[in-house]
Amino acid sequence: MASAETLTIHVVASPAARQTVSVTLCLPAGSTVADAVQHSGLLVDHALLRELAAQPSAEAGGVIGALTVAVWGRAAAPERLLDDGDRVEIVRGLRVDPKEARRLRYEVQGDRGRVRRKVGSLKP
């Protein structure tokens, strides 16, 4: 646990599919989400995150370039003040719509793996 003058902040990101990176920082009280992202070094260390952060954004709110920043899974403005123990997440946009991915998977796999139940029965 950090003292009253410092905050312990966890910054996480997924720079590529099935890859996560995490950094724990001690920042001074009054630090913002943008401070945590900057001090984490994740945007510098990972080319994809750096490119997405450099892209212009038309959205307002929890956005740095084409990346969304969140605190505990909820979008947060870069100027939001942090509390001790907060988890800051750097989130890339979706490449494929989840509904479309599910539809394509169904076309390939068909009905395999799907649990079939008898009508009116609670048992498979």
N, CA and C of each residue as an Amber inpcrd file, in Angstrom:
protein
   372
   0.8360000  -1.1830000   0.0000000   0.0000000   0.0000000   0.0000000
   0.8810000   1.2460000   0.0000000   0.5180000   2.2140000  -0.7640000
   1.2970000   3.4360000  -0.8840000   0.9570000   4.3990000   0.2540000
   1.8410000   5.3380000   0.4710000   1.5710000   6.3500000   1.4940000
   0.5820000   7.3660000   0.9470000   0.2190000   8.3380000   1.7890000
  -0.7660000   9.3390000   1.3830000  -0.2260000  10.2470000   0.2770000
   1.1080000  10.2970000   0.1300000   1.7030000  11.1880000  -0.8630000
   1.9750000  10.4910000  -2.1960000   1.8960000   9.1510000  -2.2140000
   2.1110000   8.4240000  -3.4660000   0.9650000   7.4500000  -3.7130000
   0.7780000   7.1260000  -4.9750000  -0.2670000   6.1900000  -5.3910000
   0.3900000   4.9950000  -6.0750000  -0.1130000   3.8140000  -5.8070000
   0.3180000   2.6290000  -6.5320000  -0.7170000   2.3840000  -7.6290000
  -0.2600000   2.4330000  -8.8750000  -1.1460000   2.3320000 -10.0340000
  -0.6640000   1.1840000 -10.9150000  -1.5930000   0.3920000 -11.4180000
  -1.2840000  -0.6880000 -12.3450000  -1.7640000  -0.2630000 -13.7290000
  -0.8790000  -0.3150000 -14.7050000  -1.2310000   0.0280000 -16.0850000
  -1.0930000  -1.2460000 -16.9160000  -2.1550000  -1.6010000 -17.6360000
  -2.1510000  -2.8060000 -18.4590000  -2.5520000  -2.4570000 -19.8910000
  -2.0410000  -3.2530000 -20.8150000  -2.3770000  -3.0590000 -22.2300000
  -2.2280000  -4.3890000 -22.9490000  -2.8330000  -4.4650000 -24.1220000
  -2.6920000  -5.6340000 -24.9790000  -2.1570000  -5.1410000 -26.3180000
  -0.8220000  -5.1480000 -26.4890000  -0.2510000  -4.6150000 -27.7230000
  -0.4960000  -5.4890000 -28.9450000  -0.8510000  -6.7540000 -28.7320000
  -1.1400000  -7.6690000 -29.8430000  -2.1270000  -8.7150000 -29.3440000
  -2.7060000  -9.4490000 -30.2640000  -3.6700000 -10.4790000 -29.8990000
  -3.0250000 -11.4990000 -28.9560000  -3.7530000 -11.8660000 -27.9120000
  -3.3190000 -12.8520000 -26.9170000  -2.0210000 -12.4780000 -26.2120000
  -1.7400000 -11.1920000 -26.1100000  -0.5440000 -10.7170000 -25.4210000
  -0.9510000  -9.5690000 -24.4940000  -0.5520000  -9.6510000 -23.2460000
  -0.8160000  -8.5580000 -22.3140000   0.4820000  -8.1610000 -21.6300000
   0.5720000  -6.8890000 -21.3290000   1.7140000  -6.3700000 -20.5820000
   1.1650000  -5.5430000 -19.4290000   1.8990000  -5.5440000 -18.3320000
   1.4530000  -4.8420000 -17.1390000   2.6420000  -4.1480000 -16.4830000
   2.4010000  -2.9670000 -15.9730000   3.4290000  -2.1970000 -15.2830000
   2.8060000  -1.6500000 -14.0060000   3.5420000  -1.7390000 -12.9040000
   3.0970000  -1.1450000 -11.6390000   3.9320000   0.0940000 -11.3850000
   3.2540000   1.1900000 -11.1090000   3.9220000   2.4780000 -10.9200000
   3.6290000   3.0550000  -9.5390000   4.5620000   3.8370000  -9.0250000
   4.3230000   4.6720000  -7.8440000   4.3460000   6.1060000  -8.3390000
   3.1950000   6.7580000  -8.3000000   3.0560000   8.1260000  -8.7910000
   2.6690000   9.0430000  -7.6450000   2.9770000  10.3250000  -7.7720000
   2.5810000  11.2590000  -6.7190000   1.0650000  11.4390000  -6.6730000
   0.5480000  11.7640000  -5.5050000  -0.8860000  12.0360000  -5.3620000
  -1.2590000  13.1650000  -6.3150000  -2.4490000  13.0840000  -6.8960000
  -2.9010000  14.0830000  -7.8560000  -2.5510000  13.7330000  -9.2900000
  -2.0100000  12.5510000  -9.5200000  -1.6740000  12.1200000 -10.8840000
  -2.9430000  11.7700000 -11.6510000  -2.8540000  11.9130000 -12.9640000
  -3.9980000  11.6460000 -13.8300000  -3.7780000  10.3640000 -14.6350000
  -4.8200000   9.9640000 -15.3520000  -4.7390000   8.7970000 -16.2280000
  -3.6440000   9.0210000 -17.2730000  -3.5770000  10.2150000 -17.8490000
  -2.5600000  10.5280000 -18.8610000  -1.1600000  10.4050000 -18.2700000
  -0.9720000  10.8440000 -17.0280000   0.3290000  10.7030000 -16.3620000
   0.7260000   9.2380000 -16.2390000  -0.2280000   8.3960000 -15.8460000
   0.0480000   6.9690000 -15.6790000   0.4290000   6.3310000 -17.0100000
  -0.2990000   6.6660000 -18.0740000  -0.0050000   6.1090000 -19.3970000
   1.3840000   6.5570000 -19.8500000   1.7010000   7.8180000 -19.6530000
   2.9930000   8.3520000 -20.0680000   4.1380000   7.7080000 -19.2800000
   4.0020000   7.6110000 -17.9660000   5.0640000   7.0520000 -17.1280000
   5.2120000   5.5370000 -17.2830000   4.1810000   4.8650000 -17.7680000
   4.2620000   3.4090000 -17.9310000   5.2650000   3.0190000 -19.0100000
   5.4420000   3.8670000 -20.0250000   6.3490000   3.5710000 -21.1220000
   5.7810000   2.5840000 -22.1330000   4.5350000   2.1480000 -21.9530000
   3.9550000   1.1460000 -22.8530000   3.7700000   1.6730000 -24.2720000
   3.4700000   2.9580000 -24.4040000   3.2840000   3.5240000 -25.7420000
   4.6170000   3.6520000 -26.4710000   5.6960000   3.7810000 -25.7280000
   7.0240000   3.8850000 -26.3320000   7.5680000   2.5020000 -26.6920000
   7.3220000   1.5230000 -25.8390000   7.8930000   0.1830000 -26.0050000
   7.2090000  -0.6650000 -27.0740000   5.9700000  -0.3600000 -27.4180000
   5.2050000  -1.2040000 -28.3430000   4.7650000  -0.3850000 -29.5550000
   5.2470000  -0.8030000 -30.7280000   5.0340000  -0.0350000 -31.9610000
   3.5560000   0.1570000 -32.2940000   2.7410000  -0.9020000 -32.1540000
   1.3240000  -0.7880000 -32.5050000   0.6210000   0.2310000 -31.6130000
   0.8820000   0.1780000 -30.3220000   0.2610000   1.1430000 -29.4040000
   0.7290000   2.5620000 -29.7200000   2.0170000   2.7140000 -30.0400000
   2.5620000   4.0350000 -30.3850000   1.8700000   4.5790000 -31.6240000
   1.6800000   3.7280000 -32.6560000   1.0120000   4.1590000 -33.8920000
  -0.4360000   4.5580000 -33.6280000  -1.1480000   3.7510000 -32.8470000
  -2.5540000   4.0600000 -32.5570000  -2.6890000   5.3370000 -31.7390000
  -1.7690000   5.5760000 -30.8150000  -1.8220000   6.7920000 -30.0020000
  -1.5410000   8.0340000 -30.8400000  -0.7780000   7.8820000 -31.9180000
  -0.4240000   9.0230000 -32.7660000  -1.5250000   9.3800000 -33.7660000
  -2.4640000   8.4680000 -34.0040000  -3.5310000   8.7390000 -34.9640000
  -4.4730000   9.8070000 -34.4280000  -5.0010000  10.6590000 -35.3070000
  -5.9650000  11.6660000 -34.8550000  -7.2760000  11.0000000 -34.4460000
  -7.9550000  11.6030000 -33.4820000  -9.2080000  11.0430000 -32.9890000
 -10.3170000  12.0730000 -33.1000000 -11.4770000  11.6220000 -33.5560000
 -12.6500000  12.4920000 -33.6410000 -13.4990000  12.3840000 -32.3890000
 -13.2230000  11.3830000 -31.5490000 -14.0260000  11.1560000 -30.3530000
 -13.5130000  11.9930000 -29.1900000 -14.4060000  12.2250000 -28.2510000
 -14.0250000  12.9060000 -27.0170000 -14.0530000  11.8840000 -25.8930000
 -13.6380000  12.2860000 -24.7200000 -13.7080000  11.3770000 -23.5700000
 -12.4100000  10.6400000 -23.3600000 -12.5140000   9.3410000 -23.0490000
 -11.3560000   8.5420000 -22.6860000 -10.5550000   8.0730000 -23.8670000
 -10.0270000   9.0090000 -24.6610000  -9.3420000   8.6320000 -25.8830000
  -7.9790000   9.2990000 -25.9670000  -6.9750000   8.4950000 -26.3480000
  -5.6510000   9.0090000 -26.6920000  -5.3870000   8.4990000 -28.0970000
  -5.5220000   9.3690000 -29.0870000  -5.4070000   8.9410000 -30.4770000
  -6.5200000   7.9560000 -30.7930000  -6.1620000   6.7740000 -31.2950000
  -7.1470000   5.7360000 -31.6030000  -7.2590000   4.7170000 -30.4700000
  -6.6660000   5.0180000 -29.3270000  -6.7430000   4.1410000 -28.1560000
  -7.7560000   4.6980000 -27.1660000  -8.3960000   3.8010000 -26.4580000
  -9.2860000   4.2070000 -25.3700000  -8.5690000   3.8890000 -24.0660000
  -8.6760000   4.7870000 -23.1070000  -8.1270000   4.5080000 -21.7840000
  -9.2880000   4.3210000 -20.8190000  -9.1020000   3.3920000 -19.9040000
 -10.1610000   3.0680000 -18.9570000  -9.5460000   2.8720000 -17.5770000
 -10.3660000   3.0760000 -16.5650000  -9.9840000   2.7700000 -15.1870000
 -10.9690000   1.7180000 -14.7110000 -10.4480000   0.5480000 -14.3610000
 -11.2690000  -0.5840000 -13.9330000 -12.3640000  -0.8970000 -14.9470000
 -12.0310000  -0.8350000 -16.2560000 -12.9560000  -1.2440000 -17.3000000
 -13.9530000  -0.1920000 -17.7350000 -13.8950000   0.9870000 -17.1720000
 -14.8090000   2.0630000 -17.5750000 -14.0000000   3.1840000 -18.2100000
 -14.4460000   3.6110000 -19.3920000 -13.7290000   4.6690000 -20.1060000
 -13.5320000   5.8730000 -19.1950000 -12.3360000   6.4330000 -19.2550000
 -12.0030000   7.5600000 -18.3870000 -11.2690000   8.6170000 -19.2010000
 -11.5550000   9.8530000 -18.9130000 -10.8700000  10.9630000 -19.5760000
  -9.4110000  10.9750000 -19.1300000  -8.4960000  11.3470000 -20.0300000
  -7.0830000  11.3850000 -19.6570000  -6.7880000  12.3040000 -18.4740000
  -7.6610000  13.2900000 -18.2340000  -7.4190000  14.2020000 -17.1130000
  -8.0080000  13.7180000 -15.7930000  -8.6250000  12.5570000 -15.7750000
  -9.2320000  12.0080000 -14.5470000  -8.1550000  11.7300000 -13.5050000
  -8.4020000  12.1570000 -12.2730000  -7.4730000  11.9080000 -11.1700000
  -7.5620000  10.4530000 -10.7390000  -6.4300000   9.8960000 -10.3500000
  -6.3610000   8.4980000  -9.9490000  -6.4010000   8.3510000  -8.4360000
  -6.9000000   7.1930000  -7.9960000  -6.8890000   6.8190000  -6.5820000
  -5.8670000   5.7070000  -6.4000000  -5.4260000   5.5210000  -5.1680000
  -4.4640000   4.4700000  -4.8750000  -5.0420000   3.1000000  -5.2550000
  -4.2570000   2.2950000  -5.9620000  -4.6760000   0.9530000  -6.3400000
  -5.4570000   0.8690000  -7.6350000  -5.6520000   1.9870000  -8.3360000
  -6.4050000   1.9620000  -9.5940000  -5.6790000   1.1400000 -10.6550000
  -6.4720000   0.5620000 -11.5550000  -5.9570000  -0.1940000 -12.6990000
  -6.3300000   0.5980000 -13.9550000  -5.3200000   1.1090000 -14.6390000
  -5.5220000   1.8670000 -15.8710000  -5.3110000   0.9080000 -17.0360000
  -6.2720000   0.8820000 -17.9580000  -6.2200000  -0.0360000 -19.0890000
  -6.1190000   0.7610000 -20.3870000  -5.1880000   0.3590000 -21.2300000
  -5.0360000   0.9540000 -22.5550000  -5.6710000  -0.0410000 -23.5250000
  -6.7380000   0.3750000 -24.1950000  -7.5710000  -0.5450000 -24.9620000
  -7.5100000  -0.1990000 -26.4510000  -7.1990000  -1.2180000 -27.2720000
  -7.2490000  -1.0560000 -28.7240000  -8.6860000  -1.2500000 -29.1930000
  -9.0260000  -0.7050000 -30.3320000 -10.3560000  -0.9010000 -30.9000000
 -10.5150000  -2.3120000 -31.4430000 -11.7400000  -2.7330000 -31.6290000
 -12.0090000  -4.0550000 -32.1920000 -11.6710000  -4.0640000 -33.6760000
 -11.0510000  -5.1490000 -34.1460000 -10.7460000  -5.2950000 -35.5690000
 -11.9110000  -5.9480000 -36.2990000 -12.6550000  -6.8090000 -35.6000000
 -13.7820000  -7.5260000 -36.1950000 -14.9710000  -7.4000000 -35.2570000
 -16.1290000  -7.1450000 -35.8310000 -17.3470000  -7.0960000 -35.0440000
 -17.5890000  -8.4860000 -34.4340000 -17.8140000  -8.5930000 -33.1110000
 -18.0000000  -9.9050000 -32.4840000 -19.1330000 -10.7250000 -33.1000000
 -20.2120000 -10.0810000 -33.5060000 -21.3200000 -10.8190000 -34.1310000
 -20.8940000 -11.4070000 -35.4740000 -20.1370000 -10.6410000 -36.2230000
 -19.6460000 -11.1280000 -37.5170000 -18.6680000 -12.2840000 -37.3200000
 -17.7910000 -12.1930000 -36.3380000 -16.8410000 -13.2740000 -36.0590000
 -17.5800000 -14.5520000 -35.6710000 -18.6180000 -14.4270000 -34.8670000
 -19.4150000 -15.5890000 -34.4580000 -20.1020000 -16.2230000 -35.6760000
 -20.6380000 -15.3800000 -36.5560000 -21.3010000 -15.8860000 -37.7620000
 -20.3090000 -16.6320000 -38.6530000 -19.1250000 -16.0870000 -38.8440000
 -18.1090000 -16.7390000 -39.6690000 -17.6490000 -18.0580000 -39.0490000
 -17.4950000 -18.0880000 -37.7240000 -17.1160000 -19.3210000 -37.0430000
 -18.1780000 -20.3930000 -37.2330000 -19.4390000 -19.9990000 -37.1730000
 -20.5410000 -20.9380000 -37.3540000 -20.5310000 -21.5140000 -38.7770000
 -20.2130000 -20.6780000 -39.7700000 -20.1450000 -21.1560000 -41.1500000
 -19.0750000 -22.2340000 -41.2990000 -17.9420000 -22.0650000 -40.6130000
 -16.8490000 -23.0290000 -40.7130000 -17.1310000 -24.2800000 -39.8840000
 -17.5630000 -24.0930000 -38.6510000 -17.7290000 -25.2200000 -37.7290000
 -19.0910000 -25.8720000 -37.8230000 -20.0590000 -25.1570000 -38.3020000
 -21.4160000 -25.6850000 -38.3440000 -21.9850000 -25.8350000 -36.9480000
 -22.7520000 -26.8820000 -36.7520000 -23.4470000 -27.1070000 -35.4960000
 -22.5980000 -27.8990000 -34.5010000 -21.3380000 -28.2060000 -34.8680000
 -20.4710000 -28.9800000 -33.9870000 -20.2430000 -28.2520000 -32.6690000
 -20.1190000 -29.0070000 -31.6180000 -19.7940000 -28.4300000 -30.3250000
 -20.9620000 -27.7660000 -29.6380000 -22.0700000 -27.6900000 -30.2960000
 -23.2400000 -27.0530000 -29.7090000 -24.0080000 -28.0750000 -28.8810000
 -24.4200000 -27.7190000 -27.6900000 -25.1510000 -28.6400000 -26.8230000
 -26.5760000 -28.7450000 -27.3300000 -26.9890000 -29.9660000 -27.6190000
 -28.3540000 -30.1920000 -28.0930000 -29.1720000 -30.7190000 -26.9310000
 -30.3060000 -30.1610000 -26.7370000 -31.1810000 -30.5850000 -25.6480000
 -32.5190000 -31.0300000 -26.2020000 -33.0990000 -31.9930000 -25.5100000
 -34.4280000 -32.4320000 -25.8870000 -35.4350000 -31.3670000 -25.4850000
 -36.4280000 -31.1830000 -26.2920000 -37.4680000 -30.1940000 -25.9880000
 -38.1580000 -30.5900000 -24.6900000 -38.2690000 -29.6550000 -23.7660000
 -38.9470000 -29.8980000 -22.5050000 -38.0750000 -30.5870000 -21.4570000
 -36.8270000 -30.8350000 -21.7390000 -35.9450000 -31.5160000 -20.8090000
 -34.8520000 -30.5560000 -20.3220000 -34.5010000 -30.6880000 -19.0670000
 -33.4220000 -29.8890000 -18.5210000 -32.0800000 -30.5860000 -18.7070000
 -32.1060000 -31.8600000 -19.0370000 -30.8590000 -32.6180000 -19.2270000
 -30.4800000 -32.6210000 -20.7000000 -29.1710000 -32.5950000 -21.0080000
 -28.7360000 -32.6220000 -22.4220000 -29.0160000 -33.9470000 -23.0760000
